[in-house]
Coordinates of C-alpha atoms in Angstrom, one line a residue:
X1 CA 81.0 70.2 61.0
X2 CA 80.1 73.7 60.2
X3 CA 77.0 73.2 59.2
X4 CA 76.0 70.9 62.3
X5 CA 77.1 73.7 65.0
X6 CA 75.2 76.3 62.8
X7 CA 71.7 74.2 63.1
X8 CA 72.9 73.3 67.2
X9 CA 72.7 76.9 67.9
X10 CA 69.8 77.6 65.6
X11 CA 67.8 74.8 67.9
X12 CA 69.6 76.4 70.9
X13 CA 68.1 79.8 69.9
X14 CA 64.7 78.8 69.2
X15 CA 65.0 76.7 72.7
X16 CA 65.7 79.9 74.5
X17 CA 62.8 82.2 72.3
X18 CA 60.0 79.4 72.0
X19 CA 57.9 77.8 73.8
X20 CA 55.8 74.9 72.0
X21 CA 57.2 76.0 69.2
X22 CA 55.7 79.4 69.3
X23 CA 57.2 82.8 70.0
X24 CA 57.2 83.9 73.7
X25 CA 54.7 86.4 74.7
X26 CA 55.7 89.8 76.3
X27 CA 54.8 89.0 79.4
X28 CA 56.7 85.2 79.6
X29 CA 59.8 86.9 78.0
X30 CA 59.7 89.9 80.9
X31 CA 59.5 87.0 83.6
X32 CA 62.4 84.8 82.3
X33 CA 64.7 87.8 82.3
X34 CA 63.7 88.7 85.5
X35 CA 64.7 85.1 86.5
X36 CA 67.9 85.1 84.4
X37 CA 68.8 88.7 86.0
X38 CA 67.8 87.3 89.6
X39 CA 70.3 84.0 88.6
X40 CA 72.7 86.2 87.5
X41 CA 73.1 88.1 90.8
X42 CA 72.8 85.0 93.3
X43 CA 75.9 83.3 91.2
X44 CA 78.1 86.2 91.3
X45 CA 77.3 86.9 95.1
X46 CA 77.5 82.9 95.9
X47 CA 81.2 83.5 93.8
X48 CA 82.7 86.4 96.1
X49 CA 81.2 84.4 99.4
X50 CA 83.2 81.4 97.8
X51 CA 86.2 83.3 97.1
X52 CA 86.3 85.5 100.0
X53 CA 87.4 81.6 101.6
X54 CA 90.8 82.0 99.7
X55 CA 94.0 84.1 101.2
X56 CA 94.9 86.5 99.1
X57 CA 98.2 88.3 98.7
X58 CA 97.1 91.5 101.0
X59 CA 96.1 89.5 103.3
X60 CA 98.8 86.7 103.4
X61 CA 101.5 89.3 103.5
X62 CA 99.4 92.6 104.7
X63 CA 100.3 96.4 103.3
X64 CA 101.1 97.4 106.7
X65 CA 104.5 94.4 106.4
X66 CA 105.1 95.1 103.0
X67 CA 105.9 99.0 103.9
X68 CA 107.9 98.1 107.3
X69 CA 109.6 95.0 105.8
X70 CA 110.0 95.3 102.2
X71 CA 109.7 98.6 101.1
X72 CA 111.7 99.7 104.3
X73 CA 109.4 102.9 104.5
X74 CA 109.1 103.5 108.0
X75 CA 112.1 105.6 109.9
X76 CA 112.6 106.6 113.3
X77 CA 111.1 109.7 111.9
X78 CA 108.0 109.2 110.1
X79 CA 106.9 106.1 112.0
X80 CA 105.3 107.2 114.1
X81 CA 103.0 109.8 111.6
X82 CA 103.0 106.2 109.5
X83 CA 101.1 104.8 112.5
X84 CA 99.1 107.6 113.5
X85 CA 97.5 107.6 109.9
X86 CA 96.7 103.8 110.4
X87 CA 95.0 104.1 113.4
X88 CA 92.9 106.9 112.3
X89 CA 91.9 105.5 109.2
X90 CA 90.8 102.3 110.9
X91 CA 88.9 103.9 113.9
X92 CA 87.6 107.1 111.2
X93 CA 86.7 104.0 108.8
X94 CA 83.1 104.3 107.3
X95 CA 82.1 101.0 106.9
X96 CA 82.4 98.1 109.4
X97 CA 86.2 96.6 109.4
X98 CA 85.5 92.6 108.7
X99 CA 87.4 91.2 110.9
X100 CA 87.0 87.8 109.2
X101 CA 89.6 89.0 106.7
X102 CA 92.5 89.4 109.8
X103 CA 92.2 86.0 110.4
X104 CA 94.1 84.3 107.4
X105 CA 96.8 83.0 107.6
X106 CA 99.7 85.2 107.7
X107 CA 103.3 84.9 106.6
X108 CA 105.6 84.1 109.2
X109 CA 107.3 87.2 109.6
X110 CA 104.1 89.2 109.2
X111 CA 102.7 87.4 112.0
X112 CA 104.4 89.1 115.0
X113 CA 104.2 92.6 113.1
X114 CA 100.6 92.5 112.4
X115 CA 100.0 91.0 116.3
X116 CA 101.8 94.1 117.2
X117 CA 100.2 96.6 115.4
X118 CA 96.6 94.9 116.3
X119 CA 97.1 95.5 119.8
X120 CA 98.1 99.3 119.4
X121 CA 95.0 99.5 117.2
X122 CA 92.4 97.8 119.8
X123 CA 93.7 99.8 122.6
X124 CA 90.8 102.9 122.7
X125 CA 93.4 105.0 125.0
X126 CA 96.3 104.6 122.7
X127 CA 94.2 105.0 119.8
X128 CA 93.1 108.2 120.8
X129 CA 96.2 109.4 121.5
X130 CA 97.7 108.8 118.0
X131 CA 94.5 109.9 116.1
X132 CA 95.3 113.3 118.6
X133 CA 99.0 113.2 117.4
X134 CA 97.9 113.3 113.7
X135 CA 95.0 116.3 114.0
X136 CA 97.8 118.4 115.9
X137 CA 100.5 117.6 112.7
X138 CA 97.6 118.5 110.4
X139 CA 96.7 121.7 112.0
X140 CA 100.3 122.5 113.2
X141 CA 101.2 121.8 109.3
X142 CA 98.3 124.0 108.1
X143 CA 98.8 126.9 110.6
X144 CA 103.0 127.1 109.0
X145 CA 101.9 127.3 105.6
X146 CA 99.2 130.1 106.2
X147 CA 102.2 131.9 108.3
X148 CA 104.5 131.3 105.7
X149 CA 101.4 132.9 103.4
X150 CA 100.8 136.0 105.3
X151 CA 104.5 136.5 106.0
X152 CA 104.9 137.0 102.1
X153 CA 101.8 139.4 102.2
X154 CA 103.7 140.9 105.3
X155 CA 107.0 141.8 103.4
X156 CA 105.0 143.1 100.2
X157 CA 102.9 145.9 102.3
X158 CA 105.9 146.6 104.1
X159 CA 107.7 147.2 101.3
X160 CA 104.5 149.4 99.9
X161 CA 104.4 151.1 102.5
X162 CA 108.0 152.6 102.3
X163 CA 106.9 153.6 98.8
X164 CA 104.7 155.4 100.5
X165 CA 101.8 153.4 98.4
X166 CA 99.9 152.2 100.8
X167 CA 99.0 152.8 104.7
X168 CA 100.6 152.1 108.0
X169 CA 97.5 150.3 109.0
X170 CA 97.3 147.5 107.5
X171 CA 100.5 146.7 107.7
X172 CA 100.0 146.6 111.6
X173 CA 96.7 144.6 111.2
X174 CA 99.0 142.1 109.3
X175 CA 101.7 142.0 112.1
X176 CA 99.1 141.7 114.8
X177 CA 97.4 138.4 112.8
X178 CA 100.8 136.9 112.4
X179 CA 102.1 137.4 115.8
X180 CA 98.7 135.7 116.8
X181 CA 99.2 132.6 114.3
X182 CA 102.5 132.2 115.5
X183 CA 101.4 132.0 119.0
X184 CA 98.6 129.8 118.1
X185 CA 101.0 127.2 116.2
X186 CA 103.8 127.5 119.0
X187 CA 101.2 126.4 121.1
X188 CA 99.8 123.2 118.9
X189 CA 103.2 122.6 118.6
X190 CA 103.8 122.0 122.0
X191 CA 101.4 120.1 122.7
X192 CA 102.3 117.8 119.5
X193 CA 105.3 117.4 121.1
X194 CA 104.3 116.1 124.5
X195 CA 101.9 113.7 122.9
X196 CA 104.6 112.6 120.4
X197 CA 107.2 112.0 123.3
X198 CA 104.7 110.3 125.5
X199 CA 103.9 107.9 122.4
X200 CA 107.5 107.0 121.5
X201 CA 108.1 106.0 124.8
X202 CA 104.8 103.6 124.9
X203 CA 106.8 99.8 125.3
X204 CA 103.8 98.7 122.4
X205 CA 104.8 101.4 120.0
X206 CA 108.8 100.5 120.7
X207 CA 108.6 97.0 120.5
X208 CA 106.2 97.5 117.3
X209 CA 109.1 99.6 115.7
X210 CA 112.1 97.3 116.8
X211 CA 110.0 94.0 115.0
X212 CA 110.6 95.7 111.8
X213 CA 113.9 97.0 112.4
X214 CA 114.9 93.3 113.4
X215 CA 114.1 91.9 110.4
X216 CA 117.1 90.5 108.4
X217 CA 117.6 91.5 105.0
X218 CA 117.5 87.3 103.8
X219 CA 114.3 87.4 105.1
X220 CA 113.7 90.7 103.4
X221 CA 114.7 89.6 100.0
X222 CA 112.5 86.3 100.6
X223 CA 109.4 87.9 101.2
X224 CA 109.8 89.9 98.3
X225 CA 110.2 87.1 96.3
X226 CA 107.3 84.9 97.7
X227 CA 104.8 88.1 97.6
X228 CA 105.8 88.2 93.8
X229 CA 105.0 84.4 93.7
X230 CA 101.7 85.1 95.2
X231 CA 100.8 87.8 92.7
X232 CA 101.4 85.2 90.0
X233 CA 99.6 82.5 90.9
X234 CA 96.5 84.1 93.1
X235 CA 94.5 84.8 89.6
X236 CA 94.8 80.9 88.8
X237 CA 94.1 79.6 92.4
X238 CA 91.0 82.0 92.7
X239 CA 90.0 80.8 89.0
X240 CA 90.0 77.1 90.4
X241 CA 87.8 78.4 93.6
X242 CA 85.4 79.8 91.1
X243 CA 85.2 77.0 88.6
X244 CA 84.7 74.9 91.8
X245 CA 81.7 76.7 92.5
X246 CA 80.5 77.2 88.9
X247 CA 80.9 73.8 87.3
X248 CA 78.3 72.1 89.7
X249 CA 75.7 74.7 88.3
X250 CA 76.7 74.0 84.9
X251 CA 76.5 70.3 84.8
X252 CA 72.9 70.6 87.0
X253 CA 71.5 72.9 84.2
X254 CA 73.2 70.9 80.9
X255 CA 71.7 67.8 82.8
X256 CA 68.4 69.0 83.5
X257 CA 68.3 70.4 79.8
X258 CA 69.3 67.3 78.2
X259 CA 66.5 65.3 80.2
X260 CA 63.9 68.2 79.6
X261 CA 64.7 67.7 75.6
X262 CA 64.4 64.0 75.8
X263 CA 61.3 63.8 77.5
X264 CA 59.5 66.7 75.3
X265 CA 58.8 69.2 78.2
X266 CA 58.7 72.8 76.7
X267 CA 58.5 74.6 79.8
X268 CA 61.3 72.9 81.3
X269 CA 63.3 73.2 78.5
X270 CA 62.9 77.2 77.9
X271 CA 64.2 77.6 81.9
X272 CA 66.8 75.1 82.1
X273 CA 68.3 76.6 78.6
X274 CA 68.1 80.2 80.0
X275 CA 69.8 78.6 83.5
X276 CA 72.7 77.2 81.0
X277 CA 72.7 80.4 79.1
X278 CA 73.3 82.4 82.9
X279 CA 75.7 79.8 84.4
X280 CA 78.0 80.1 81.1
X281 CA 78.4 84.2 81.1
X282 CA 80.1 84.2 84.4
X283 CA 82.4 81.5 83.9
X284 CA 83.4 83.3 80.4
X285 CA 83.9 86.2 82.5
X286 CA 86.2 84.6 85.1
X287 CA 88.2 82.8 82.2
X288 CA 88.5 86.8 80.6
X289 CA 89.7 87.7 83.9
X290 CA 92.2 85.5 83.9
X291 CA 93.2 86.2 80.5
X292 CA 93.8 90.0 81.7
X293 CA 95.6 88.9 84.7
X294 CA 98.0 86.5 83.5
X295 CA 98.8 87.1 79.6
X296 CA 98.9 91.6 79.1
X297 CA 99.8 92.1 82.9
X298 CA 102.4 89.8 83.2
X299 CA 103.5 87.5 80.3
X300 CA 103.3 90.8 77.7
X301 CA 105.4 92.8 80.1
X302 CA 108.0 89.9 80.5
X303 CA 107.9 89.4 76.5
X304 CA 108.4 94.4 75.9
X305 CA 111.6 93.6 78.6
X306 CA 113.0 91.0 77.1
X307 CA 112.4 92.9 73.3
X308 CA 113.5 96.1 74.8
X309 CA 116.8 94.6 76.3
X310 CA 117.7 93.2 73.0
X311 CA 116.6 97.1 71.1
X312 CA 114.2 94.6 69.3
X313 CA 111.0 96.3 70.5
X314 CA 110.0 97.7 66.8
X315 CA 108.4 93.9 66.5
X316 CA 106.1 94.6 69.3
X317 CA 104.2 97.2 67.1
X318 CA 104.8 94.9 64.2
X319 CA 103.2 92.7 65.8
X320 CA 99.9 94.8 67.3
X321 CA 99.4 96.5 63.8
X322 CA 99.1 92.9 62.8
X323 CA 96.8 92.2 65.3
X324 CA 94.8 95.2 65.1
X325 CA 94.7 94.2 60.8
X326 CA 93.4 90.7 61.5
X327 CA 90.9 91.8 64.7
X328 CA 89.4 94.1 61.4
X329 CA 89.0 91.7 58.9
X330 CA 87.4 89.2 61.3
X331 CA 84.6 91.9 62.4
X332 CA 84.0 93.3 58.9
X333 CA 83.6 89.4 57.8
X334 CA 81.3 88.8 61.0
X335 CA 79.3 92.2 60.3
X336 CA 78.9 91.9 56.6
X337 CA 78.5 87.9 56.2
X338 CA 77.1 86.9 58.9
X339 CA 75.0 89.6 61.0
X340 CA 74.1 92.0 58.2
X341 CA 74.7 89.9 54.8
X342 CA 72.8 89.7 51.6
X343 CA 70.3 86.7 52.6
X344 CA 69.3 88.3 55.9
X345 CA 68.7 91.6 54.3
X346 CA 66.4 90.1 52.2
X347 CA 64.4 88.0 54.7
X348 CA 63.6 91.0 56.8
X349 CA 62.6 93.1 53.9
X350 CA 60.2 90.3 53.1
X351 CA 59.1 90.0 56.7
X352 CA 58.5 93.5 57.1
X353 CA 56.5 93.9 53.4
X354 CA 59.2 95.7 51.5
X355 CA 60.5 96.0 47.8
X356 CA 63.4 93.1 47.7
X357 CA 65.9 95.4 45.9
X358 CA 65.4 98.8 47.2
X359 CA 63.7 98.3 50.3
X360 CA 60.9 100.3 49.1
X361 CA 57.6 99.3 52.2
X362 CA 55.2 97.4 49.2
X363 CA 51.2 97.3 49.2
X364 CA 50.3 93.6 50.4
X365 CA 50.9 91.3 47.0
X366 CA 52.7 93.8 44.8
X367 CA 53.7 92.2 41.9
X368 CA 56.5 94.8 41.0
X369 CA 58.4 97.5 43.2
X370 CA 56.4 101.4 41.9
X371 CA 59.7 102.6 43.2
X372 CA 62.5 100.9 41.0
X373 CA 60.5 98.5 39.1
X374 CA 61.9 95.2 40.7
X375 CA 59.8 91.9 40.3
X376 CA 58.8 90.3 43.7
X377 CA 57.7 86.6 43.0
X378 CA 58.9 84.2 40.2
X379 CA 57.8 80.6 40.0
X380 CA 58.6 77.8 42.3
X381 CA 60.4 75.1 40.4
X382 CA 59.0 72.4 42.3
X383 CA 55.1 73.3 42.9
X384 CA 55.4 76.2 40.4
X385 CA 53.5 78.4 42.3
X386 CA 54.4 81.9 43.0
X387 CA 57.1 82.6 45.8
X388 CA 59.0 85.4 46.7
X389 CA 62.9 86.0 44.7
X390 CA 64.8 86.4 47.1
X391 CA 63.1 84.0 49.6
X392 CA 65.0 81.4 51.0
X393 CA 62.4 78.7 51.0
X394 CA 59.0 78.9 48.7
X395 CA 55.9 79.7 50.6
X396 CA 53.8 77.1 49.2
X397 CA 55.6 74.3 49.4
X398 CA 58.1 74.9 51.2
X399 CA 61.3 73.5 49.6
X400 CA 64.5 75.4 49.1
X401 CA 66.0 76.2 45.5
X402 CA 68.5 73.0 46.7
X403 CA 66.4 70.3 47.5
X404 CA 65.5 67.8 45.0
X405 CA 61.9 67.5 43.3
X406 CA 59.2 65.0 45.1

C-alpha cells in the first residue's frame, strides 16, 4: 500500500515538473505559476463572493442589539454619546458602507432596533446634529483636562511664589490663561447642552431608546443563547458554502486529468495537474480553518473548564508535553528519513559530481576521492560494468542491486 502511494505521487510529481517526459524549461515553469497564482486568486475571490451570500452572526444579530439587548450597555446616560459615536463613525467611515450586508435577515427582536437606528442614521439633519454633540463632548472633555492641568501648574507657582522663588508674573499669565479656558469650556458646554436636550427630546431618538428598554429579560436570555448557537455552528455552515463552491472545481480538474492521462496528452496533463494541485490548497485551507474554529476555540476550552472544575488541569500539560514529544519525533523522522536521509544525500552528491562519502566536488570520472580516499564505482553484478557505490540504480544497465539477473 505504501509503496503504491509512494510511486502515485512520484508520477504525480513528475506530472506536475514534465512535459513529454522532459524537464520544464524556465520560461514554461514561470508561465504555469503565473497561471497557478492567477487560479489561486480567482478561487479565493469566487469563495468570499460565495460566502458573502451566507448571514453571519453580526449580521443576524448586529453589535449595535447585542450592546442594547444583551449586554444591557446603554443608560439613560451614555445613550445618547453611544449613538453619537455610531453615527459618526458611519457618516466619518472611509470606505463605502455595503449596504448589501443590512439586508439579511435579522433576528426578530433586532429587527425593530436596527429599523430604528437606520432611520436616525439616514436622516443628514439629525446626523449632523449628533456628530456635533460628540465633537463638543470631545473638545468640552479635552478643554477640563488641560484646566485640570494648568490649575496644578497654577497652585505650584503660587505656592513658589510665596517662597519668594519665583515671580508675580507668571503666576498672573497663568490665571489669565485659566480664566480664559474656563470661559471657553463654559461656553462649549452650553452649547453641548442645548444640542443634547434638543436630541433627547427627538420622538426617533426616544422611541429608539424605549425599543431596548422594552425588551424582556426571556427574550434577553434567549438571544443570548441563540447568538452563542450561531457562533457554533457559522464555521460549519460557511465550510459547506465553500465546499459547495470548491468541489465542482475539483471534480472538473480530477476529471479533465484523468481523461488528459488516458488519452496521452502531455500538455493537458501538466495544466489540469497544476489546476488539481490549486483547487486542493484552498479547500485544505478552509478544512484548517475549521479545525481552528471548532476544536482549540471551542471544544479545548470546554474540555480546560471541565478539567479545571474538577482541579484535574495538571493532565492538560500532561497531555501537550505529549503532544509536543510526538509532533518532534514525527518531524525529526520526516527530516532525517525522508527529506534529508542517507539515499538522497547520496544521489545529489552524485548528480552534482561529488566524493560519495565526504562530499568532496570530484574531477569528472575520479576513480577515488584525493580528499578521504573513498572508492566511487564498484562493479555491477548484472552487466558488470562500472557504476557508481552508492547509486541507486547502475548506469549501464540500469537495474537496481534488487532486481533479479536477465
Amino acid at each position: 500500500m505504501f509503496q503504491s502511494i509512494r510511486e502515485y505521487t512520484r508520477q504525480f510529481q513528475h506530472r506536475l515538473t514534465r512535459l513529454d517526459n522532459e524537464p520544464l524549461s524556465i520560461a514554461a515553469l514561470i508561465v504555469i505559476l503565473f497561471l497557478d497564482c492567477f487560479i489561486l486568486i480567482s478561487i479565493f475571490d469566487g469563495l468570499s463572493d460565495h460566502t458573502a451570500q451566507l448571514t453571519t452572526p453580526d449580521q443576524h444579530i448586529p453589535p449595535l442589539c447585542r450592546e442594547m439587548v444583551i449586554d444591557e450597555s446603554w443608560s439613560a446616560t451614555n445613550g445618547l454619546d453611544n449613538l453619537a459615536a455610531l453615527v459618526s463613525r458611519h457618516h466619518q467611515s472611509y470606505t463605502t458602507p455595503d449596504d448589501r450586508n443590512e439586508n439579511k435577515e435579522l433576528h426578530a427582536v433586532c429587527q425593530p432596533i436596527w429599523r430604528a437606528f437606520r432611520v436616525i442614521r439616514n436622516d443628514e439633519s439629525l446626523s449632523r446634529s449628533l456628530i456635533e454633540a460628540r465633537k463638543l463632548w470631545q473638545e468640552t472633555h479635552e478643554l477640563r483636562a488641560e484646566l485640570d492641568r494648568m490649575k496644578g501648574a497654577y497652585d505650584t507657582s503660587l505656592l513658589e511664589k510665596l517662597a519668594g522663588q519665583k515671580p508675580a508674573a507668571s503666576v498672573l499669565a497663568i490665571q489669565k490663561e485659566v480664566a480664559d479656558k474656563t470661559q471657553a469650556m463654559n461656553v462649549l458646554a452650553r452649547k453641548q447642552a442645548l444640542i443634547e436636550a434638543a436630541l433627547e427630546q427627538d420622538p426617533r431618538i426616544q422611541a429608539l431608546l424605549v425599543l431596548a428598554a422594552g425588551v424582556s429579560g426571556a427574550d434577553r436570555v434567549a438571544l443570548r443563547e441563540y447568538l452563542r448557537h450561531l457562533n457554533f455552528w457559522h464555521p460549519v455552515k460557511r465550510l459547506g458554502m465553500e465546499m459547495l463552491f470548491l468541489l465542482p472545481l475539483l471534480l472538473a480538474f480530477y476529471f479533465w486529468n484523468s481523461r488528459s492521462i488516458v488519452a496521452s496528452r502531455p500538455f493537458q496533463t501538466l495544466i489540469s495537474s497544476h489546476l488539481l494541485v490549486v483547487a486542493l490548497v484552498p479547500a485544505l485551507i478552509k478544512l484548517l480553518e475549521l479545525t481552528y474554529d471548532i476544536i482549540p476555540r471551542k471544544l479545548l476550552k470546554r474540555v480546560i473548564e471541565i478539567l479545571i472544575s474538577l482541579k484535574l488541569v495538571a493532565i492538560w500539560h500532561y497531555l501537550v508535553i505529549g503532544a509536543a514529544v510526538l509532533l518532534a519525533l514525527a518531524l525529526i523522522y520526516l527530516f532525517q528519513k525522508k527529506l534529508f536521509s542517507r539515499e538522497k544525500l547520496m544521489l545529489r552528491r552524485i548528480a552534482k559530481g561529488q566524493c560519495q562519502a565526504c562530499g568532496q566536488r570530484l574531477a569528472s570520472d575520479s576513480a577515488h576521492c584525493p580528499a578521504c580516499g573513498a572508492g566511487q564505482y564498484h562493479s555491477c553484478r548484472h552487466c558488470q560494468a562500472l557504476t557508481h557505490v552508492h547509486g541507486k540504480f547502475c548506469r549501464a544497465c540500469g537495474r537496481g542491486d534488487d532486481s533479479s539477473p536477465a
